[in-house]
Coordinates of N, CA and C in Angstrom, one line a residue:
M998 N 86.2 -176.1 43.9 CA 85.2 -175.3 43.5 C 84.0 -176.1 42.5
L999 N 84.5 -176.9 41.6 CA 83.7 -177.7 41.0 C 82.5 -178.8 41.9
V1000 N 83.4 -179.1 43.0 CA 82.4 -179.9 43.9 C 81.5 -179.1 44.3
M1001 N 81.6 -177.7 44.6 CA 80.9 -177.0 45.3 C 79.6 -176.6 44.3
L1002 N 79.8 -176.4 43.4 CA 78.9 -176.0 42.3 C 78.0 -177.6 42.0
L1003 N 78.7 -178.8 42.0 CA 78.0 -180.0 41.4 C 76.7 -180.5 42.9
V1004 N 77.1 -180.2 44.1 CA 76.6 -180.6 45.2 C 75.0 -179.8 45.1
P1005 N 75.0 -178.4 45.1 CA 73.7 -178.0 44.8 C 72.8 -178.4 43.7
L1006 N 73.5 -178.8 42.4 CA 72.7 -179.3 41.5 C 72.2 -180.8 41.8
A1007 N 73.2 -181.6 42.2 CA 72.6 -182.9 42.5 C 71.5 -182.9 43.8
A1008 N 71.4 -181.8 44.5 CA 70.4 -181.8 45.7 C 69.0 -181.2 44.8
M1009 N 69.1 -180.5 43.8 CA 68.1 -179.9 43.2 C 67.3 -181.1 42.3
S1010 N 68.0 -182.0 41.8 CA 67.7 -183.2 41.1 C 67.0 -184.0 41.8
Q1011 N 66.8 -183.8 43.1 CA 66.3 -185.0 44.0 C 65.1 -184.3 44.5
L1012 N 64.6 -183.2 44.0 CA 63.5 -182.5 44.4 C 62.1 -182.9 44.0
K1013 N 61.2 -183.4 44.8 CA 60.3 -183.8 44.4 C 58.9 -182.6 44.0
E1014 N 59.2 -181.3 44.6 CA 58.6 -180.4 44.5 C 59.3 -178.9 44.9
F1015 N 59.1 -178.0 44.0 CA 59.5 -176.6 44.2 C 58.9 -175.5 44.0
T1016 N 58.3 -174.7 45.0 CA 57.7 -173.7 44.9 C 58.1 -172.2 45.3
L1017 N 57.4 -171.5 44.9 CA 57.6 -170.0 45.6 C 56.7 -169.5 46.2
N1018 N 57.3 -168.9 47.3 CA 56.0 -168.5 48.2 C 56.2 -167.0 48.6
L1019 N 54.9 -166.3 48.5 CA 55.1 -164.8 48.7 C 54.0 -164.6 49.7
R1020 N 54.5 -163.8 50.8 CA 53.3 -163.5 52.0 C 53.4 -162.0 52.4
A1021 N 52.6 -161.7 52.9 CA 52.6 -160.4 53.4 C 51.8 -160.2 54.6
G1022 N 52.1 -159.3 55.6 CA 51.4 -159.4 57.0 C 52.2 -158.1 57.8
T1023 N 52.0 -158.5 59.1 CA 52.5 -157.6 60.2 C 53.6 -158.3 60.9
A1024 N 54.4 -157.6 61.3 CA 55.4 -157.8 62.6 C 55.3 -157.0 63.6
V1025 N 55.1 -157.8 64.8 CA 55.1 -157.5 66.0 C 56.2 -157.3 66.9
S1026 N 57.1 -156.2 67.3 CA 58.4 -156.5 67.9 C 58.7 -156.0 69.0
R1027 N 60.0 -156.3 69.6 CA 60.4 -155.3 71.0 C 61.6 -155.7 70.9
T1028 N 62.4 -155.5 72.2 CA 63.8 -155.7 72.5 C 63.7 -156.5 73.7
D1029 N 64.5 -157.1 74.1 CA 64.9 -157.7 75.3 C 66.3 -157.0 75.7
A1030 N 66.2 -156.2 76.9 CA 67.0 -155.1 77.2 C 67.7 -155.9 78.9
N1031 N 68.7 -155.5 79.1 CA 69.3 -156.1 80.2 C 70.1 -154.8 80.5
G1032 N 70.2 -154.3 81.8 CA 71.3 -153.2 82.6 C 70.4 -152.3 83.3
E1033 N 71.3 -151.9 84.1 CA 70.7 -150.8 84.9 C 70.8 -149.2 84.7
F1034 N 71.6 -149.1 83.5 CA 71.3 -148.0 82.6 C 70.9 -148.0 81.5
Y1035 N 70.6 -147.3 80.7 CA 69.7 -147.0 79.5 C 69.8 -146.0 78.9
R1036 N 70.8 -146.0 77.7 CA 71.0 -145.0 76.8 C 69.7 -144.8 75.6
L1037 N 69.2 -143.6 75.5 CA 68.3 -143.3 74.4 C 68.4 -141.8 74.2
L1038 N 68.8 -141.6 72.7 CA 68.9 -140.5 72.5 C 69.8 -139.4 73.0
G1039 N 71.0 -139.9 73.4 CA 72.0 -139.1 73.9 C 72.0 -139.1 75.6
E1040 N 70.9 -139.7 76.2 CA 70.6 -139.6 77.8 C 70.5 -140.8 78.2
W1041 N 71.3 -140.8 79.5 CA 71.4 -142.2 80.2 C 70.4 -141.9 81.3
Y1042 N 69.8 -143.1 81.5 CA 68.8 -143.3 82.6 C 69.0 -144.2 83.4
E1043 N 68.9 -144.2 84.7 CA 69.4 -144.9 85.9 C 68.3 -146.3 86.1
S1044 N 67.8 -146.6 85.0 CA 66.9 -147.8 85.1 C 66.5 -148.4 84.0
T1045 N 66.3 -149.5 83.9 CA 65.7 -150.2 82.6 C 64.5 -150.0 82.0
P1046 N 64.2 -149.5 80.8 CA 62.7 -149.3 80.9 C 62.0 -150.3 80.5
H1047 N 60.9 -150.2 81.0 CA 59.8 -151.1 80.2 C 59.4 -151.1 78.7
V1048 N 59.7 -152.3 77.9 CA 59.4 -151.9 76.6 C 58.3 -152.4 76.0
D1049 N 57.4 -151.6 75.2 CA 56.5 -152.1 74.7 C 56.7 -152.7 73.5
Y1050 N 55.5 -153.8 72.8 CA 55.6 -153.9 71.5 C 55.1 -153.0 70.5
K1051 N 55.9 -152.9 69.3 CA 55.5 -152.2 68.3 C 54.8 -152.6 66.9
A1052 N 54.1 -152.4 66.1 CA 53.4 -153.2 64.8 C 54.3 -152.3 63.7
G1053 N 54.8 -153.0 62.7 CA 55.0 -153.0 61.5 C 54.6 -153.5 60.2
A1054 N 55.4 -153.4 59.1 CA 55.0 -154.2 57.9 C 55.9 -155.5 57.8
Y1055 N 55.8 -156.5 57.3 CA 56.1 -157.9 56.9 C 55.9 -158.1 55.5
V1056 N 56.9 -158.7 54.8 CA 56.7 -159.2 53.3 C 58.0 -160.0 53.1
S1057 N 57.8 -161.2 52.6 CA 58.6 -162.3 52.2 C 58.4 -162.8 51.0
L1058 N 59.6 -163.6 50.2 CA 59.6 -164.3 49.3 C 60.5 -165.4 49.3
H1059 N 60.0 -166.6 49.6 CA 60.9 -167.9 50.0 C 60.8 -168.8 48.8
A1060 N 61.6 -169.8 49.0 CA 61.7 -170.7 47.9 C 61.6 -172.1 48.8
D1061 N 60.6 -172.8 48.6 CA 60.3 -174.0 49.2 C 60.9 -175.3 48.2
M1062 N 61.7 -176.0 48.9 CA 61.9 -177.2 48.2 C 61.8 -178.4 49.1
G1063 N 60.8 -179.2 48.4 CA 60.4 -180.1 49.0 C 61.1 -181.6 48.6
F1064 N 61.8 -182.3 49.6 CA 62.8 -183.5 49.3 C 61.7 -184.8 49.3
T1065 N 60.7 -184.8 50.4 CA 60.0 -185.6 50.4 C 58.5 -185.1 50.3
S1066 N 57.6 -185.7 50.6 CA 56.2 -185.1 50.8 C 56.0 -184.6 52.0
M1067 N 56.7 -184.9 53.1 CA 56.7 -184.6 54.4 C 57.9 -183.4 54.8
W1068 N 59.3 -183.6 54.3 CA 60.5 -182.9 55.0 C 60.7 -181.7 53.6
H1069 N 60.8 -180.7 54.0 CA 61.2 -179.5 53.2 C 62.2 -178.6 53.7
L1070 N 62.7 -177.8 52.8 CA 63.8 -177.4 53.2 C 63.4 -175.6 52.7
E1071 N 63.1 -174.7 53.4 CA 62.6 -173.3 52.9 C 63.6 -172.4 53.4
T1072 N 63.8 -171.2 52.3 CA 64.8 -170.1 52.7 C 64.5 -168.9 51.5
G1073 N 65.0 -167.6 51.8 CA 64.4 -166.5 50.9 C 64.7 -165.3 51.7
L1074 N 64.0 -164.3 51.6 CA 64.5 -163.1 52.0 C 63.1 -162.4 52.6
D1075 N 63.3 -161.5 53.8 CA 62.2 -161.3 54.6 C 62.4 -159.8 54.9
F1076 N 61.6 -159.1 54.6 CA 61.4 -157.4 54.8 C 60.6 -157.2 55.8
A1077 N 61.2 -156.7 57.1 CA 60.4 -156.6 58.5 C 60.5 -155.1 58.7
Q1078 N 59.6 -154.5 59.0 CA 59.6 -153.0 59.8 C 59.3 -153.6 61.5
M1079 N 60.5 -153.2 62.2 CA 61.0 -153.8 63.4 C 61.0 -152.4 64.4
G1080 N 61.0 -152.3 65.6 CA 61.3 -151.6 66.6 C 60.5 -151.6 68.1
Y1081 N 60.4 -150.7 69.1 CA 59.9 -150.9 70.1 C 59.4 -149.4 70.6
K1082 N 58.8 -149.6 71.8 CA 58.4 -148.3 72.5 C 58.8 -148.4 73.7
P1083 N 60.0 -147.8 74.2 CA 60.4 -147.9 75.7 C 59.5 -146.9 76.5
Y1084 N 59.4 -147.3 77.7 CA 58.7 -146.5 78.9 C 59.7 -146.6 79.9
C1085 N 60.0 -145.2 80.5 CA 61.0 -145.3 81.7 C 60.3 -144.2 82.5
E1086 N 60.3 -144.6 83.9 CA 59.7 -143.4 85.0 C 60.5 -142.1 84.8
D1087 N 61.9 -142.5 84.3 CA 62.8 -141.1 84.3 C 62.4 -139.9 83.4
Y1088 N 61.6 -140.3 82.3 CA 61.1 -139.5 81.4 C 60.1 -139.7 80.5
S1089 N 59.3 -140.6 80.8 CA 58.2 -141.1 79.9 C 57.2 -140.1 80.4
E1090 N 57.0 -139.5 81.5 CA 56.1 -138.2 81.7 C 56.0 -137.2 80.7
T1091 N 57.3 -137.2 80.1 CA 57.7 -135.5 79.5 C 57.7 -135.7 78.0
R1092 N 58.0 -137.2 77.6 CA 58.1 -137.3 76.1 C 57.8 -138.6 75.5
D1093 N 57.9 -138.9 74.3 CA 57.2 -140.3 73.9 C 58.5 -140.7 72.9
D1094 N 58.9 -141.9 73.4 CA 60.1 -142.3 72.3 C 59.7 -143.7 71.5
R1095 N 60.5 -143.7 70.5 CA 60.0 -145.1 69.7 C 61.1 -145.4 68.8
L1096 N 61.4 -146.4 68.5 CA 62.4 -147.1 67.4 C 61.6 -147.6 66.3
N1097 N 61.9 -147.2 65.0 CA 61.8 -147.9 63.6 C 62.7 -148.1 63.0
V1098 N 62.8 -149.5 62.5 CA 64.1 -150.2 62.0 C 63.5 -151.0 60.8
Y1099 N 64.2 -150.7 59.8 CA 63.6 -151.8 58.5 C 65.0 -153.0 58.4
Y1100 N 64.5 -154.1 58.4 CA 65.5 -155.0 58.4 C 65.3 -156.1 57.2
L1101 N 66.3 -156.4 56.5 CA 66.3 -157.4 55.7 C 66.9 -158.7 56.0
Q1102 N 66.1 -160.1 56.0 CA 66.4 -161.0 56.7 C 66.7 -162.3 55.8
L1103 N 67.5 -163.1 56.0 CA 67.8 -164.5 55.5 C 67.6 -165.7 56.4
P1104 N 66.3 -166.4 56.4 CA 66.0 -167.5 57.3 C 66.6 -168.8 56.3
V1105 N 66.7 -169.6 57.0 CA 66.8 -170.9 56.3 C 66.4 -172.1 57.2
M1106 N 65.1 -172.6 57.0 CA 64.6 -173.5 58.2 C 64.1 -175.1 57.2
A1107 N 64.1 -175.9 58.3 CA 63.8 -177.0 58.0 C 62.3 -177.0 58.2
S1108 N 61.6 -177.7 57.4 CA 59.9 -177.6 57.4 C 59.4 -179.1 57.3
C1109 N 58.5 -179.3 58.4 CA 57.8 -180.4 58.3 C 56.3 -180.3 58.0
H1110 N 55.9 -180.9 56.8 CA 54.6 -180.7 56.2 C 53.8 -182.2 56.8
V1111 N 52.6 -181.6 57.7 CA 51.9 -182.7 58.2 C 50.7 -182.7 57.2
D1112 N 50.4 -183.9 56.8 CA 49.2 -183.9 55.8 C 47.8 -183.9 56.7
L1113 N 46.7 -182.8 56.3 CA 45.4 -183.0 57.2 C 44.1 -183.4 56.2
G1114 N 44.4 -183.6 55.2 CA 43.4 -184.2 54.0 C 43.6 -183.7 52.9
R1115 N 43.0 -183.5 52.1 CA 43.4 -183.4 50.2 C 43.8 -181.7 50.4
D1116 N 44.5 -181.5 49.7 CA 45.3 -180.2 49.6 C 45.4 -179.3 50.8
V1117 N 45.2 -179.9 52.1 CA 45.5 -179.1 53.4 C 46.9 -179.7 54.1
S1118 N 47.4 -179.1 54.7 CA 48.6 -179.4 55.6 C 49.0 -178.2 56.8
L1119 N 49.7 -178.7 57.9 CA 50.0 -178.0 58.5 C 51.7 -178.2 58.7
N1120 N 52.1 -176.7 58.5 CA 53.9 -176.9 58.2 C 54.3 -176.3 59.4
L1121 N 55.1 -177.1 60.0 CA 56.0 -176.6 61.3 C 57.5 -176.2 60.7
K1122 N 58.0 -175.3 61.2 CA 59.2 -174.8 60.8 C 60.4 -174.4 61.9
A1123 N 61.5 -174.6 61.5 CA 62.5 -173.9 62.2 C 64.0 -173.6 61.7
G1124 N 64.7 -172.7 62.2 CA 65.9 -172.7 61.4 C 66.7 -171.5 62.3
P1125 N 67.9 -171.2 61.4 CA 68.9 -169.8 61.9 C 68.2 -168.8 61.0
Y1126 N 68.5 -167.5 61.0 CA 68.4 -166.4 60.1 C 69.6 -165.5 60.4
L1127 N 69.8 -164.7 59.4 CA 70.6 -163.6 59.5 C 69.9 -162.3 59.1
G1128 N 70.2 -161.2 59.8 CA 69.6 -160.0 59.5 C 70.4 -158.9 59.1
L1129 N 70.2 -157.9 58.1 CA 70.9 -156.8 57.9 C 69.8 -155.6 58.1
G1130 N 70.4 -154.6 59.2 CA 69.6 -153.4 59.3 C 69.6 -152.3 58.1
L1131 N 68.8 -152.0 57.2 CA 68.9 -151.2 56.3 C 69.0 -150.1 56.4
S1132 N 67.8 -149.4 57.1 CA 67.5 -148.0 58.0 C 66.9 -147.8 58.9
G1133 N 66.9 -146.7 59.8 CA 66.4 -147.0 61.0 C 66.5 -145.5 61.7
R1134 N 65.3 -145.0 62.7 CA 65.5 -143.8 63.3 C 65.2 -143.9 64.8
F1135 N 65.8 -143.4 65.8 CA 65.2 -143.2 67.2 C 64.6 -142.0 66.9
E1136 N 63.2 -141.9 67.6 CA 62.4 -140.6 67.7 C 61.9 -140.4 68.7
S1137 N 61.8 -139.1 69.1 CA 61.5 -138.8 70.5 C 60.7 -137.3 70.3
V1138 N 59.6 -137.4 70.7 CA 58.5 -136.2 70.7 C 58.3 -135.6 72.3
Y1139 N 58.6 -134.6 72.7 CA 58.1 -134.1 73.8 C 56.8 -133.5 73.8
Y1140 N 56.3 -133.9 74.9 CA 54.8 -133.2 75.0 C 55.0 -131.4 74.8
V1141 N 56.1 -130.7 75.1 CA 56.2 -129.4 74.9 C 55.7 -129.1 73.4
P1142 N 55.0 -128.4 72.9 CA 54.7 -128.3 71.5 C 55.9 -127.9 70.8
G1143 N 56.1 -128.2 69.7 CA 57.1 -128.1 68.6 C 58.5 -128.8 68.9
M1144 N 58.5 -129.6 70.1 CA 60.0 -130.1 70.5 C 59.9 -131.7 69.9
A1145 N 61.0 -132.1 69.2 CA 61.0 -133.3 68.5 C 62.3 -133.6 68.4
I1146 N 62.9 -134.9 68.4 CA 64.2 -135.2 68.2 C 64.5 -136.7 67.3
S1147 N 65.2 -136.7 66.3 CA 65.4 -138.0 65.5 C 66.7 -138.0 65.1
V1148 N 67.1 -139.2 65.2 CA 68.5 -139.5 65.0 C 69.1 -140.9 64.6
D1149 N 69.8 -141.0 63.7 CA 70.2 -142.3 63.2 C 70.2 -143.7 63.9
A1150 N 69.5 -144.5 64.1 CA 69.5 -145.5 64.7 C 70.9 -146.5 64.7
F1151 N 71.4 -146.4 63.8 CA 72.9 -147.2 63.8 C 73.9 -146.6 63.9
G1152 N 75.1 -146.8 64.4 CA 76.3 -146.3 64.6 C 76.4 -146.0 66.2
T1153 N 77.7 -145.5 66.6 CA 77.8 -145.1 67.9 C 78.1 -143.4 68.1
T1154 N 77.7 -143.2 69.1 CA 77.8 -141.8 69.2 C 79.3 -141.2 69.3
Q1155 N 79.9 -140.2 68.9 CA 81.1 -139.8 69.0 C 81.3 -138.5 70.1
Y1156 N 82.3 -138.5 70.4 CA 82.7 -137.8 71.8 C 83.9 -137.1 71.1
D1157 N 84.4 -135.7 72.2 CA 85.5 -135.1 71.8 C 86.1 -135.4 73.0
D1158 N 87.4 -134.8 73.1 CA 88.3 -135.3 73.8 C 88.0 -134.9 75.6
R1159 N 86.8 -133.9 75.6 CA 86.4 -133.7 77.1 C 85.2 -134.5 77.5
G1160 N 85.1 -135.5 76.6 CA 84.1 -136.4 76.7 C 82.6 -136.0 76.4
Y1161 N 82.2 -134.7 75.8 CA 80.8 -134.2 75.4 C 80.6 -134.8 74.1
E1162 N 79.3 -135.0 73.7 CA 79.0 -135.6 72.5 C 79.2 -134.7 71.4
T1163 N 79.5 -135.0 70.2 CA 79.8 -134.4 69.0 C 78.6 -134.8 67.9
E1164 N 78.5 -136.1 67.7 CA 77.4 -136.6 67.2 C 76.7 -137.8 67.6
V1165 N 75.4 -137.4 68.0 CA 74.5 -138.6 68.7 C 73.9 -139.5 67.7
R1166 N 74.2 -140.8 68.0 CA 73.9 -141.9 67.2 C 72.9 -143.0 68.1
G1167 N 72.2 -143.8 67.5 CA 71.2 -144.4 68.4 C 72.0 -145.7 68.9
G1168 N 73.1 -145.9 68.3 CA 74.2 -147.4 69.0 C 73.8 -148.7 68.6
L1169 N 73.0 -148.7 67.6 CA 72.7 -150.2 67.3 C 73.4 -150.6 66.0
S1170 N 73.6 -151.9 66.2 CA 74.5 -152.3 64.9 C 73.7 -153.1 63.7
R1171 N 74.2 -152.6 62.8 CA 73.2 -153.4 61.6 C 73.2 -154.9 61.6
F1172 N 74.1 -155.6 62.3 CA 74.1 -157.3 62.0 C 72.9 -157.7 63.0
D1173 N 72.3 -158.9 63.0 CA 71.5 -159.2 63.7 C 71.4 -161.0 63.4
A1174 N 71.3 -161.7 64.2 CA 71.2 -163.4 63.9 C 70.6 -163.9 65.1
G1175 N 69.9 -165.0 64.6 CA 69.4 -166.0 65.7 C 68.6 -167.1 65.2
L1176 N 67.4 -167.4 66.0 CA 66.6 -168.4 65.2 C 65.1 -168.0 65.2
T1177 N 64.3 -168.6 64.4 CA 63.3 -168.4 64.0 C 62.5 -169.4 63.8
F1178 N 61.3 -169.5 64.5 CA 60.4 -171.0 64.6 C 58.8 -170.4 63.8
G1179 N 58.2 -171.6 63.3 CA 56.7 -171.0 62.5 C 55.8 -172.1 62.4
L1180 N 54.7 -171.7 62.3 CA 53.7 -172.6 62.2 C 52.6 -171.9 61.1
E1181 N 52.3 -172.8 60.1 CA 51.5 -172.3 58.9 C 50.4 -173.4 58.6
L1182 N 49.1 -172.9 58.4 CA 48.3 -173.6 57.5 C 48.2 -173.3 56.3
E1183 N 48.6 -174.4 55.2 CA 48.3 -174.6 53.8 C 47.2 -175.1 53.0
V1184 N 46.3 -174.3 52.7 CA 45.0 -175.0 51.8 C 45.0 -174.8 50.4
R1185 N 45.3 -175.7 49.7 CA 45.5 -175.7 48.1 C 46.8 -174.7 48.0
R1186 N 46.9 -173.5 47.3 CA 47.9 -173.1 47.2 C 48.0 -171.6 48.3
F1187 N 47.0 -171.4 48.8 CA 47.0 -170.3 49.9 C 47.6 -170.8 51.7
T1188 N 48.0 -169.8 52.2 CA 48.7 -169.8 53.3 C 48.5 -169.1 54.4
V1189 N 48.4 -169.2 55.7 CA 48.3 -168.1 56.7 C 49.0 -168.8 57.9
G1190 N 49.7 -168.0 58.5 CA 50.8 -168.7 59.5 C 51.3 -167.5 60.4
A1191 N 52.2 -168.2 61.4 CA 52.8 -167.2 62.4 C 54.3 -167.7 62.5
N1192 N 55.0 -166.6 62.6 CA 56.4 -167.1 63.0 C 57.0 -166.3 64.3
Y1193 N 57.9 -166.9 65.1 CA 58.6 -165.8 66.0 C 60.0 -166.0 65.8
L1194 N 60.6 -164.8 66.1 CA 61.8 -164.6 65.9 C 62.7 -164.1 67.1
L1195 N 63.7 -165.2 67.5 CA 64.5 -165.0 68.9 C 65.8 -164.3 68.4
G1196 N 66.1 -163.3 68.3 CA 67.5 -162.7 68.2 C 68.6 -163.1 69.2
L1197 N 69.6 -163.7 68.8 CA 70.8 -164.3 69.8 C 71.9 -163.1 69.7
V1198 N 71.9 -162.1 68.8 CA 73.0 -161.1 68.7 C 72.7 -159.6 69.4
D1199 N 73.4 -159.6 70.7 CA 73.6 -158.3 71.3 C 73.6 -157.1 70.5
N1200 N 72.7 -156.3 69.9 CA 72.9 -155.5 68.7 C 73.3 -154.0 69.2
Y1201 N 73.6 -154.0 70.4 CA 73.6 -152.7 70.8 C 75.2 -152.2 71.2
R1202 N 75.5 -151.2 70.4 CA 77.2 -150.9 70.3 C 77.6 -149.9 70.8
D1203 N 76.5 -149.0 71.6 CA 77.0 -147.4 72.3 C 77.8 -147.9 73.3
S1204 N 78.2 -146.8 73.9 CA 78.9 -146.9 75.6 C 78.7 -145.6 76.1
N1205 N 78.6 -145.8 77.6 CA 78.5 -144.6 78.4 C 80.0 -144.2 78.9
V1206 N 80.7 -143.3 78.3 CA 81.9 -142.7 78.6 C 82.1 -142.6 80.1
L1207 N 81.1 -142.0 80.5 CA 81.4 -141.5 82.2 C 81.1 -142.7 82.9
H1208 N 80.1 -143.6 82.8 CA 79.9 -144.8 83.7 C 80.6 -146.0 83.1
E1209 N 81.2 -146.0 81.9 CA 81.7 -147.1 81.5 C 80.7 -148.5 81.4
F1210 N 79.7 -148.2 80.9 CA 78.6 -149.2 80.9 C 77.7 -149.2 79.8
R1211 N 77.4 -150.4 79.2 CA 76.7 -150.7 78.1 C 75.6 -151.7 78.3
P1212 N 74.5 -151.6 78.2 CA 73.3 -152.6 78.5 C 73.3 -153.5 77.2
E1213 N 72.7 -154.5 77.2 CA 72.5 -155.5 76.1 C 71.1 -155.5 75.6
T1214 N 70.8 -155.7 74.5 CA 69.4 -155.9 73.7 C 69.4 -156.7 72.7
R1215 N 68.6 -157.5 72.4 CA 68.2 -158.3 71.4 C 66.9 -158.4 71.0
N1216 N 66.9 -159.0 69.8 CA 65.5 -158.5 69.0 C 64.8 -159.8 69.4
R1217 N 63.3 -159.2 69.3 CA 62.1 -160.1 69.6 C 61.1 -159.7 68.8
A1218 N 60.6 -160.7 67.9 CA 59.5 -160.3 66.9 C 58.3 -161.5 66.6
F1219 N 57.2 -161.3 66.5 CA 55.9 -162.2 66.2 C 55.9 -161.6 64.8
T1220 N 55.7 -162.6 63.6 CA 55.0 -162.2 62.6 C 53.6 -163.1 62.4
V1221 N 52.8 -162.5 61.7 CA 51.5 -162.9 61.2 C 51.4 -162.7 59.8
A1222 N 51.1 -163.6 58.7 CA 51.2 -163.3 57.3 C 50.3 -164.2 56.7
V1223 N 49.7 -163.9 55.4 CA 49.1 -164.7 54.5 C 49.9 -164.7 53.4
G1224 N 49.6 -165.9 52.7 CA 50.3 -165.9 51.2 C 50.1 -166.7 50.5
Y1225 N 50.5 -167.1 49.2 CA 50.3 -167.7 47.9 C 51.6 -168.5 47.8
N1226 N 51.3 -169.5 47.6 CA 52.4 -170.4 46.4 C 52.2 -170.6 45.2
F1227 N 53.5 -170.3 44.6 CA 53.6 -170.8 43.0 C 54.4 -172.0 42.7
K1228 N 53.5 -172.7 42.2 CA 54.2 -174.1 41.9 C 55.2 -173.7 40.7
V1229 N 56.4 -174.0 40.9 CA 57.5 -173.9 39.8 C 57.7 -175.5 39.4
R1230 N 57.7 -176.7 40.1 CA 58.0 -177.7 39.9 C 57.4 -178.9 40.8

């Protein structure tokens, strides 16, 4: 236990620079879905829908630890509003579907700072991330006035002994993980950059009792954000 405490302290003592980075912007996300059957709001369709990107809010607070002028380690917390808009010929002429999910993410990235001149650098980043789904809803609005459905995006649908649904859920797991890649321009203490999030975890957990089939879905997202660096050391 003592060694585990001393190692981070020793690493901190080697830091040449330590900053806190606050960023805000937009997350544009979708899902990568595979499967001949696709479940949405309690109904199964015999085709995988085309999935459109959906825009949402993005905010992050990161700690940037510079061990040399070029090599840094960056980690922190991201809050991202993600989701997608599916389109399927089986139903899209009669209703409009969408998913809204709020994620808290923990990235750990190696960052290479390329000096472009006085107080200007280009930062290249890459590393893994973990994600936790905080809340989310599947929403379906029928084109017939007054008809709409909204269900919890997380959890699996419950069935009775005869196979009928007793509680409809969106079927998503709260856990997510994958890789993130970023490119950022830093001018003095101001930043503007973009990240790509590549989800590697199949986060769909529901199942079709009748067909005994479950598709696979993985998160995909772009984030564009501006920020400011608060120098601590």
